[in-house]
Amino acid sequence: MKLGFTLSPGGLLFPYHIGVLTTLTEKNYITPSTPLAGSSAGAIAVASHAVGVPSHLALDGCVRISQKCADRGGARGRLMPLLEEELRGMLPPDAHTIVNEREGFTGLAY
């Protein structure tokens, strides 16, 4: 039996998702061949993990986005551009290739 993991949507769950991925990897439950999938915040966590972004850098990015939203009066209508900016700086330019060449299935949903 092959075991895989999927992470749910929910922006506030992103730090939790990163912690779970990190712990499961440290305990060898997640290997390069483990199927991973996620939606929304879960997809961002899976993508960053799949391309090898260190967990502390992913969490730092989350904090930066949160702070920018707070400084600008909230996330409504502001989150997507901030998220795109942060992901462009955090993910390698060939992230799509790395994810597609990953040994285990990787599913990412908007």
Tab-separated table of N, CA, C and O in Angstrom:
chain	number	residue	atom	x	y	z
A	1	MET	N	0.842	-1.171	0.000
A	1	MET	CA	0.000	0.000	0.000
A	1	MET	C	0.890	1.237	0.000
A	1	MET	O	1.840	1.338	0.752
A	2	LYS	N	0.549	2.193	-0.858
A	2	LYS	CA	1.286	3.451	-0.941
A	2	LYS	C	0.520	4.520	-0.173
A	2	LYS	O	-0.674	4.680	-0.326
A	3	LEU	N	1.229	5.251	0.660
A	3	LEU	CA	0.633	6.291	1.475
A	3	LEU	C	0.973	7.650	0.886
A	3	LEU	O	2.118	7.902	0.510
A	4	GLY	N	-0.022	8.515	0.790
A	4	GLY	CA	0.184	9.869	0.310
A	4	GLY	C	-0.452	10.857	1.270
A	4	GLY	O	-1.186	10.469	2.177
A	5	PHE	N	-0.176	12.107	1.060
A	5	PHE	CA	-0.700	13.154	1.937
A	5	PHE	C	-1.277	14.280	1.102
A	5	PHE	O	-0.727	14.642	0.065
A	6	THR	N	-2.403	14.823	1.572
A	6	THR	CA	-3.003	15.976	0.923
A	6	THR	C	-3.272	17.042	1.972
A	6	THR	O	-3.615	16.726	3.112
A	7	LEU	N	-3.068	18.288	1.589
A	7	LEU	CA	-3.226	19.406	2.511
A	7	LEU	C	-4.376	20.293	2.052
A	7	LEU	O	-4.493	20.617	0.876
A	8	SER	N	-5.185	20.686	3.003
A	8	SER	CA	-6.410	21.423	2.708
A	8	SER	C	-6.157	22.904	2.425
A	8	SER	O	-5.097	23.436	2.745
A	9	PRO	N	-7.178	23.565	1.860
A	9	PRO	CA	-7.086	25.016	1.703
A	9	PRO	C	-7.258	25.695	3.063
A	9	PRO	O	-7.698	25.077	4.020
A	10	GLY	N	-6.919	26.941	3.108
A	10	GLY	CA	-7.087	27.727	4.334
A	10	GLY	C	-5.797	28.438	4.666
A	10	GLY	O	-4.877	27.828	5.207
A	11	GLY	N	-5.714	29.707	4.314
A	11	GLY	CA	-4.484	30.468	4.494
A	11	GLY	C	-3.916	30.431	5.894
A	11	GLY	O	-2.706	30.394	6.090
A	12	LEU	N	-4.797	30.419	6.892
A	12	LEU	CA	-4.305	30.389	8.265
A	12	LEU	C	-3.676	29.041	8.625
A	12	LEU	O	-2.971	28.936	9.622
A	13	LEU	N	-3.921	28.029	7.810
A	13	LEU	CA	-3.339	26.712	8.057
A	13	LEU	C	-1.936	26.567	7.481
A	13	LEU	O	-1.263	25.575	7.755
A	14	PHE	N	-1.486	27.539	6.699
A	14	PHE	CA	-0.187	27.414	6.035
A	14	PHE	C	0.947	27.086	7.001
A	14	PHE	O	1.705	26.145	6.754
A	15	PRO	N	1.114	27.799	8.118
A	15	PRO	CA	2.204	27.442	9.037
A	15	PRO	C	2.073	26.012	9.566
A	15	PRO	O	3.069	25.294	9.709
A	16	TYR	N	0.837	25.601	9.834
A	16	TYR	CA	0.591	24.226	10.278
A	16	TYR	C	1.021	23.245	9.194
A	16	TYR	O	1.699	22.252	9.474
A	17	HIS	N	0.634	23.498	7.948
A	17	HIS	CA	1.005	22.619	6.835
A	17	HIS	C	2.521	22.481	6.722
A	17	HIS	O	3.037	21.379	6.538
A	18	ILE	N	3.224	23.596	6.832
A	18	ILE	CA	4.686	23.556	6.743
A	18	ILE	C	5.255	22.710	7.872
A	18	ILE	O	6.161	21.895	7.666
A	19	GLY	N	4.739	22.879	9.071
A	19	GLY	CA	5.203	22.082	10.209
A	19	GLY	C	4.939	20.601	10.029
A	19	GLY	O	5.795	19.759	10.348
A	20	VAL	N	3.769	20.266	9.510
A	20	VAL	CA	3.429	18.859	9.272
A	20	VAL	C	4.358	18.253	8.219
A	20	VAL	O	4.891	17.156	8.408
A	21	LEU	N	4.553	18.962	7.104
A	21	LEU	CA	5.447	18.456	6.052
A	21	LEU	C	6.863	18.254	6.583
A	21	LEU	O	7.510	17.241	6.298
A	22	THR	N	7.333	19.203	7.371
A	22	THR	CA	8.682	19.113	7.926
A	22	THR	C	8.807	17.915	8.858
A	22	THR	O	9.753	17.114	8.755
A	23	THR	N	7.849	17.754	9.758
A	23	THR	CA	7.891	16.650	10.721
A	23	THR	C	7.764	15.304	10.031
A	23	THR	O	8.516	14.366	10.341
A	24	LEU	N	6.830	15.188	9.090
A	24	LEU	CA	6.663	13.912	8.386
A	24	LEU	C	7.899	13.557	7.566
A	24	LEU	O	8.246	12.379	7.438
A	25	THR	N	8.570	14.567	7.037
A	25	THR	CA	9.815	14.326	6.301
A	25	THR	C	10.923	13.882	7.259
A	25	THR	O	11.651	12.928	6.975
A	26	GLU	N	11.045	14.564	8.384
A	26	GLU	CA	12.062	14.193	9.370
A	26	GLU	C	11.863	12.770	9.880
A	26	GLU	O	12.825	12.070	10.192
A	27	LYS	N	10.606	12.322	9.970
A	27	LYS	CA	10.288	10.972	10.447
A	27	LYS	C	10.277	9.944	9.311
A	27	LYS	O	9.919	8.794	9.515
A	28	ASN	N	10.663	10.384	8.109
A	28	ASN	CA	10.728	9.526	6.912
A	28	ASN	C	9.378	8.982	6.456
A	28	ASN	O	9.322	7.966	5.783
A	29	TYR	N	8.296	9.683	6.797
A	29	TYR	CA	6.990	9.326	6.244
A	29	TYR	C	6.820	9.957	4.866
A	29	TYR	O	6.043	9.464	4.054
A	30	ILE	N	7.516	11.051	4.641
A	30	ILE	CA	7.529	11.686	3.318
A	30	ILE	C	8.925	11.540	2.748
A	30	ILE	O	9.909	11.939	3.371
A	31	THR	N	8.971	10.939	1.566
A	31	THR	CA	10.209	10.779	0.805
A	31	THR	C	9.961	11.384	-0.575
A	31	THR	O	8.823	11.767	-0.885
A	32	PRO	N	10.972	11.439	-1.427
A	32	PRO	CA	10.738	11.970	-2.774
A	32	PRO	C	9.683	11.194	-3.570
A	32	PRO	O	9.106	11.736	-4.511
A	33	SER	N	9.389	9.965	-3.182
A	33	SER	CA	8.393	9.178	-3.923
A	33	SER	C	6.994	9.228	-3.298
A	33	SER	O	6.044	8.673	-3.853
A	34	THR	N	6.842	9.901	-2.180
A	34	THR	CA	5.538	9.997	-1.518
A	34	THR	C	4.618	10.929	-2.299
A	34	THR	O	4.987	12.073	-2.580
A	35	PRO	N	3.407	10.476	-2.644
A	35	PRO	CA	2.453	11.371	-3.305
A	35	PRO	C	2.044	12.513	-2.370
A	35	PRO	O	1.766	12.285	-1.191
A	36	LEU	N	2.043	13.726	-2.908
A	36	LEU	CA	1.636	14.914	-2.156
A	36	LEU	C	0.667	15.723	-2.994
A	36	LEU	O	0.831	15.837	-4.206
A	37	ALA	N	-0.321	16.299	-2.340
A	37	ALA	CA	-1.273	17.157	-3.040
A	37	ALA	C	-1.763	18.219	-2.083
A	37	ALA	O	-1.702	18.050	-0.861
A	38	GLY	N	-2.251	19.301	-2.643
A	38	GLY	CA	-2.806	20.356	-1.816
A	38	GLY	C	-3.621	21.319	-2.636
A	38	GLY	O	-3.499	21.384	-3.857
A	39	SER	N	-4.461	22.067	-1.934
A	39	SER	CA	-5.293	23.082	-2.565
A	39	SER	C	-5.073	24.401	-1.837
A	39	SER	O	-4.959	24.425	-0.613
A	40	SER	N	-4.970	25.469	-2.594
A	40	SER	CA	-4.813	26.815	-2.063
A	40	SER	C	-3.580	26.878	-1.155
A	40	SER	O	-2.475	26.628	-1.621
A	41	ALA	N	-3.752	27.201	0.122
A	41	ALA	CA	-2.591	27.271	1.028
A	41	ALA	C	-1.880	25.924	1.102
A	41	ALA	O	-0.655	25.860	1.200
A	42	GLY	N	-2.648	24.833	1.024
A	42	GLY	CA	-2.038	23.503	1.018
A	42	GLY	C	-1.187	23.283	-0.216
A	42	GLY	O	-0.131	22.642	-0.152
A	43	ALA	N	-1.611	23.823	-1.354
A	43	ALA	CA	-0.835	23.695	-2.589
A	43	ALA	C	0.454	24.498	-2.507
A	43	ALA	O	1.507	24.049	-2.979
A	44	ILE	N	0.393	25.665	-1.891
A	44	ILE	CA	1.603	26.474	-1.740
A	44	ILE	C	2.600	25.756	-0.832
A	44	ILE	O	3.794	25.715	-1.114
A	45	ALA	N	2.094	25.148	0.247
A	45	ALA	CA	2.969	24.396	1.151
A	45	ALA	C	3.586	23.203	0.433
A	45	ALA	O	4.793	22.951	0.544
A	46	VAL	N	2.778	22.458	-0.328
A	46	VAL	CA	3.283	21.295	-1.072
A	46	VAL	C	4.306	21.741	-2.116
A	46	VAL	O	5.371	21.135	-2.254
A	47	ALA	N	4.005	22.790	-2.851
A	47	ALA	CA	4.928	23.262	-3.888
A	47	ALA	C	6.260	23.698	-3.284
A	47	ALA	O	7.323	23.329	-3.784
A	48	SER	N	6.204	24.457	-2.203
A	48	SER	CA	7.457	24.916	-1.590
A	48	SER	C	8.254	23.739	-1.048
A	48	SER	O	9.476	23.692	-1.181
A	49	HIS	N	7.571	22.762	-0.478
A	49	HIS	CA	8.254	21.561	0.021
A	49	HIS	C	8.848	20.758	-1.143
A	49	HIS	O	9.998	20.311	-1.067
A	50	ALA	N	8.077	20.597	-2.202
A	50	ALA	CA	8.516	19.782	-3.338
A	50	ALA	C	9.753	20.349	-4.030
A	50	ALA	O	10.559	19.593	-4.567
A	51	VAL	N	9.903	21.672	-4.013
A	51	VAL	CA	11.073	22.273	-4.665
A	51	VAL	C	12.219	22.517	-3.694
A	51	VAL	O	13.264	23.033	-4.082
A	52	GLY	N	12.020	22.158	-2.430
A	52	GLY	CA	13.107	22.224	-1.462
A	52	GLY	C	13.281	23.546	-0.735
A	52	GLY	O	14.361	23.822	-0.202
A	53	VAL	N	12.232	24.360	-0.672
A	53	VAL	CA	12.330	25.605	0.099
A	53	VAL	C	12.390	25.219	1.585
A	53	VAL	O	11.508	24.515	2.075
A	54	PRO	N	13.417	25.661	2.301
A	54	PRO	CA	13.489	25.349	3.731
A	54	PRO	C	12.263	25.891	4.474
A	54	PRO	O	11.770	26.980	4.165
A	55	SER	N	11.779	25.139	5.440
A	55	SER	CA	10.546	25.509	6.136
A	55	SER	C	10.627	26.890	6.781
A	55	SER	O	9.655	27.644	6.737
A	56	HIS	N	11.767	27.260	7.330
A	56	HIS	CA	11.859	28.570	7.981
A	56	HIS	C	11.717	29.708	6.962
A	56	HIS	O	11.158	30.757	7.281
A	57	LEU	N	12.173	29.487	5.731
A	57	LEU	CA	12.012	30.518	4.702
A	57	LEU	C	10.561	30.629	4.246
A	57	LEU	O	10.065	31.728	3.982
A	58	ALA	N	9.874	29.495	4.152
A	58	ALA	CA	8.452	29.520	3.793
A	58	ALA	C	7.653	30.247	4.871
A	58	ALA	O	6.769	31.062	4.563
A	59	LEU	N	7.965	29.977	6.123
A	59	LEU	CA	7.264	30.656	7.219
A	59	LEU	C	7.595	32.141	7.253
A	59	LEU	O	6.715	32.974	7.517
A	60	ASP	N	8.843	32.490	6.977
A	60	ASP	CA	9.212	33.910	6.896
A	60	ASP	C	8.395	34.621	5.827
A	60	ASP	O	7.946	35.756	6.022
A	61	GLY	N	8.194	33.962	4.687
A	61	GLY	CA	7.389	34.541	3.618
A	61	GLY	C	5.955	34.766	4.056
A	61	GLY	O	5.350	35.801	3.737
A	62	CYS	N	5.423	33.822	4.794
A	62	CYS	CA	4.055	33.943	5.315
A	62	CYS	C	3.940	35.145	6.250
A	62	CYS	O	2.985	35.922	6.172
A	63	VAL	N	4.930	35.326	7.096
A	63	VAL	CA	4.934	36.462	8.023
A	63	VAL	C	5.029	37.777	7.253
A	63	VAL	O	4.326	38.749	7.577
A	64	ARG	N	5.867	37.821	6.225
A	64	ARG	CA	5.994	39.046	5.421
A	64	ARG	C	4.663	39.421	4.760
A	64	ARG	O	4.258	40.585	4.768
A	65	ILE	N	3.996	38.428	4.192
A	65	ILE	CA	2.703	38.690	3.556
A	65	ILE	C	1.698	39.187	4.592
A	65	ILE	O	0.965	40.150	4.354
A	66	SER	N	1.648	38.542	5.737
A	66	SER	CA	0.717	38.951	6.798
A	66	SER	C	0.976	40.375	7.233
A	66	SER	O	0.041	41.163	7.416
A	67	GLN	N	2.240	40.727	7.382
A	67	GLN	CA	2.592	42.076	7.814
A	67	GLN	C	2.202	43.111	6.757
A	67	GLN	O	1.665	44.175	7.078
A	68	LYS	N	2.454	42.785	5.487
A	68	LYS	CA	2.087	43.721	4.414
A	68	LYS	C	0.579	43.915	4.361
A	68	LYS	O	0.100	45.037	4.142
A	69	CYS	N	-0.185	42.837	4.556
A	69	CYS	CA	-1.650	42.952	4.573
A	69	CYS	C	-2.091	43.831	5.741
A	69	CYS	O	-2.954	44.700	5.580
A	70	ALA	N	-1.491	43.619	6.897
A	70	ALA	CA	-1.847	44.421	8.073
A	70	ALA	C	-1.507	45.891	7.846
A	70	ALA	O	-2.311	46.780	8.172
A	71	ASP	N	-0.352	46.143	7.263
A	71	ASP	CA	0.074	47.522	7.000
A	71	ASP	C	-0.843	48.227	6.008
A	71	ASP	O	-0.964	49.458	6.034
A	72	ARG	N	-1.486	47.455	5.136
A	72	ARG	CA	-2.334	48.031	4.086
A	72	ARG	C	-3.820	47.954	4.409
A	72	ARG	O	-4.659	48.163	3.542
A	73	GLY	N	-4.147	47.589	5.623
A	73	GLY	CA	-5.540	47.597	6.041
A	73	GLY	C	-6.302	46.311	5.798
A	73	GLY	O	-7.524	46.323	5.780
A	74	GLY	N	-5.635	45.216	5.615
A	74	GLY	CA	-6.311	43.922	5.446
A	74	GLY	C	-5.927	43.232	4.155
A	74	GLY	O	-5.223	43.790	3.312
A	75	ALA	N	-6.425	42.015	4.008
A	75	ALA	CA	-6.053	41.182	2.867
A	75	ALA	C	-7.001	41.331	1.683
A	75	ALA	O	-6.622	41.048	0.546
A	76	ARG	N	-8.220	41.765	1.926
A	76	ARG	CA	-9.231	41.821	0.852
A	76	ARG	C	-8.733	42.639	-0.335
A	76	ARG	O	-8.410	43.809	-0.215
A	77	GLY	N	-8.634	41.953	-1.475
A	77	GLY	CA	-8.207	42.606	-2.700
A	77	GLY	C	-6.706	42.846	-2.799
A	77	GLY	O	-6.235	43.371	-3.798
A	78	ARG	N	-5.963	42.463	-1.784
A	78	ARG	CA	-4.528	42.719	-1.766
A	78	ARG	C	-3.686	41.447	-1.722
A	78	ARG	O	-2.494	41.479	-2.005
A	79	LEU	N	-4.288	40.359	-1.342
A	79	LEU	CA	-3.528	39.143	-1.060
A	79	LEU	C	-2.859	38.553	-2.304
A	79	LEU	O	-1.681	38.194	-2.256
A	80	MET	N	-3.579	38.439	-3.403
A	80	MET	CA	-3.027	37.771	-4.588
A	80	MET	C	-1.754	38.433	-5.105
A	80	MET	O	-0.755	37.739	-5.322
A	81	PRO	N	-1.716	39.747	-5.286
A	81	PRO	CA	-0.462	40.353	-5.752
A	81	PRO	C	0.691	40.156	-4.759
A	81	PRO	O	1.834	39.932	-5.158
A	82	LEU	N	0.389	40.234	-3.472
A	82	LEU	CA	1.433	40.023	-2.460
A	82	LEU	C	1.930	38.583	-2.482
A	82	LEU	O	3.133	38.316	-2.363
A	83	LEU	N	1.009	37.659	-2.640
A	83	LEU	CA	1.366	36.241	-2.702
A	83	LEU	C	2.215	35.952	-3.933
A	83	LEU	O	3.241	35.260	-3.842
A	84	GLU	N	1.815	36.483	-5.078
A	84	GLU	CA	2.592	36.289	-6.309
A	84	GLU	C	4.003	36.851	-6.162
A	84	GLU	O	4.976	36.208	-6.549
A	85	GLU	N	4.112	38.028	-5.576
A	85	GLU	CA	5.426	38.649	-5.370
A	85	GLU	C	6.305	37.772	-4.463
A	85	GLU	O	7.472	37.539	-4.756
A	86	GLU	N	5.731	37.296	-3.388
A	86	GLU	CA	6.487	36.465	-2.443
A	86	GLU	C	6.908	35.144	-3.075
A	86	GLU	O	8.054	34.710	-2.924
A	87	LEU	N	6.003	34.511	-3.817
A	87	LEU	CA	6.327	33.225	-4.442
A	87	LEU	C	7.395	33.382	-5.520
A	87	LEU	O	8.269	32.521	-5.657
A	88	ARG	N	7.350	34.471	-6.262
A	88	ARG	CA	8.387	34.716	-7.285
A	88	ARG	C	9.768	34.851	-6.634
A	88	ARG	O	10.774	34.451	-7.204
A	89	GLY	N	9.810	35.418	-5.445
A	89	GLY	CA	11.075	35.560	-4.748
A	89	GLY	C	11.524	34.304	-4.020
A	89	GLY	O	12.715	34.089	-3.815
A	90	MET	N	10.580	33.455	-3.648
A	90	MET	CA	10.886	32.281	-2.842
A	90	MET	C	11.149	31.031	-3.693
A	90	MET	O	12.065	30.255	-3.393
A	91	LEU	N	10.347	30.822	-4.711
A	91	LEU	CA	10.474	29.606	-5.524
A	91	LEU	C	11.533	29.798	-6.601
A	91	LEU	O	11.677	30.895	-7.151
A	92	PRO	N	12.239	28.732	-6.934
A	92	PRO	CA	13.218	28.852	-8.025
A	92	PRO	C	12.494	29.072	-9.358
A	92	PRO	O	11.332	28.685	-9.512
A	93	PRO	N	13.163	29.695	-10.328
A	93	PRO	CA	12.524	29.972	-11.613
A	93	PRO	C	12.031	28.707	-12.322
A	93	PRO	O	11.077	28.765	-13.091
A	94	ASP	N	12.660	27.576	-12.067
A	94	ASP	CA	12.265	26.316	-12.704
A	94	ASP	C	11.428	25.435	-11.774
A	94	ASP	O	11.428	24.209	-11.897
A	95	ALA	N	10.683	26.059	-10.866
A	95	ALA	CA	9.879	25.302	-9.895
A	95	ALA	C	8.935	24.324	-10.591
A	95	ALA	O	8.766	23.183	-10.142
A	96	HIS	N	8.324	24.754	-11.691
A	96	HIS	CA	7.395	23.874	-12.413
A	96	HIS	C	8.103	22.609	-12.906
A	96	HIS	O	7.544	21.524	-12.861
A	97	THR	N	9.321	22.754	-13.358
A	97	THR	CA	10.080	21.588	-13.834
A	97	THR	C	10.435	20.672	-12.673
A	97	THR	O	10.295	19.448	-12.775
A	98	ILE	N	10.874	21.241	-11.569
A	98	ILE	CA	11.224	20.437	-10.392
A	98	ILE	C	10.016	19.657	-9.903
A	98	ILE	O	10.105	18.451	-9.628
A	99	VAL	N	8.871	20.314	-9.806
A	99	VAL	CA	7.650	19.640	-9.345
A	99	VAL	C	7.250	18.540	-10.325
A	99	VAL	O	6.913	17.425	-9.922
A	100	ASN	N	7.287	18.839	-11.618
A	100	ASN	CA	6.884	17.841	-12.618
A	100	ASN	C	7.829	16.654	-12.695
A	100	ASN	O	7.416	15.563	-13.086
A	101	GLU	N	9.086	16.853	-12.324
A	101	GLU	CA	10.054	15.761	-12.368
A	101	GLU	C	10.186	15.027	-11.038
A	101	GLU	O	10.938	14.058	-10.940
A	102	ARG	N	9.468	15.466	-10.036
A	102	ARG	CA	9.503	14.805	-8.749
A	102	ARG	C	9.033	13.364	-8.903
A	102	ARG	O	8.078	13.082	-9.616
A	103	GLU	N	9.703	12.447	-8.228
A	103	GLU	CA	9.403	11.026	-8.352
A	103	GLU	C	7.957	10.703	-7.955
A	103	GLU	O	7.258	9.968	-8.642
A	104	GLY	N	7.507	11.237	-6.839
A	104	GLY	CA	6.133	10.988	-6.389
A	104	GLY	C	5.173	11.963	-7.029
A	104	GLY	O	5.540	13.078	-7.399
A	105	PHE	N	3.920	11.554	-7.158
A	105	PHE	CA	2.879	12.421	-7.702
A	105	PHE	C	2.809	13.695	-6.885
A	105	PHE	O	2.865	13.656	-5.651
A	106	THR	N	2.669	14.816	-7.554
A	106	THR	CA	2.464	16.094	-6.873
A	106	THR	C	1.277	16.767	-7.512
A	106	THR	O	1.311	17.102	-8.707
A	107	GLY	N	0.219	16.979	-6.736
A	107	GLY	CA	-0.980	17.614	-7.234
A	107	GLY	C	-1.185	18.970	-6.580
A	107	GLY	O	-1.149	19.080	-5.364
A	108	LEU	N	-1.368	19.986	-7.410
A	108	LEU	CA	-1.551	21.344	-6.916
A	108	LEU	C	-2.841	21.924	-7.495
A	108	LEU	O	-3.012	21.920	-8.705
A	109	ALA	N	-3.723	22.393	-6.622
A	109	ALA	CA	-4.987	22.985	-7.081
A	109	ALA	C	-5.097	24.403	-6.545
A	109	ALA	O	-4.674	24.688	-5.422
A	110	TYR	N	-5.648	25.281	-7.344
A	110	TYR	CA	-5.799	26.699	-7.016
A	110	TYR	C	-6.571	26.866	-5.746
A	110	TYR	O	-7.550	26.376	-5.443
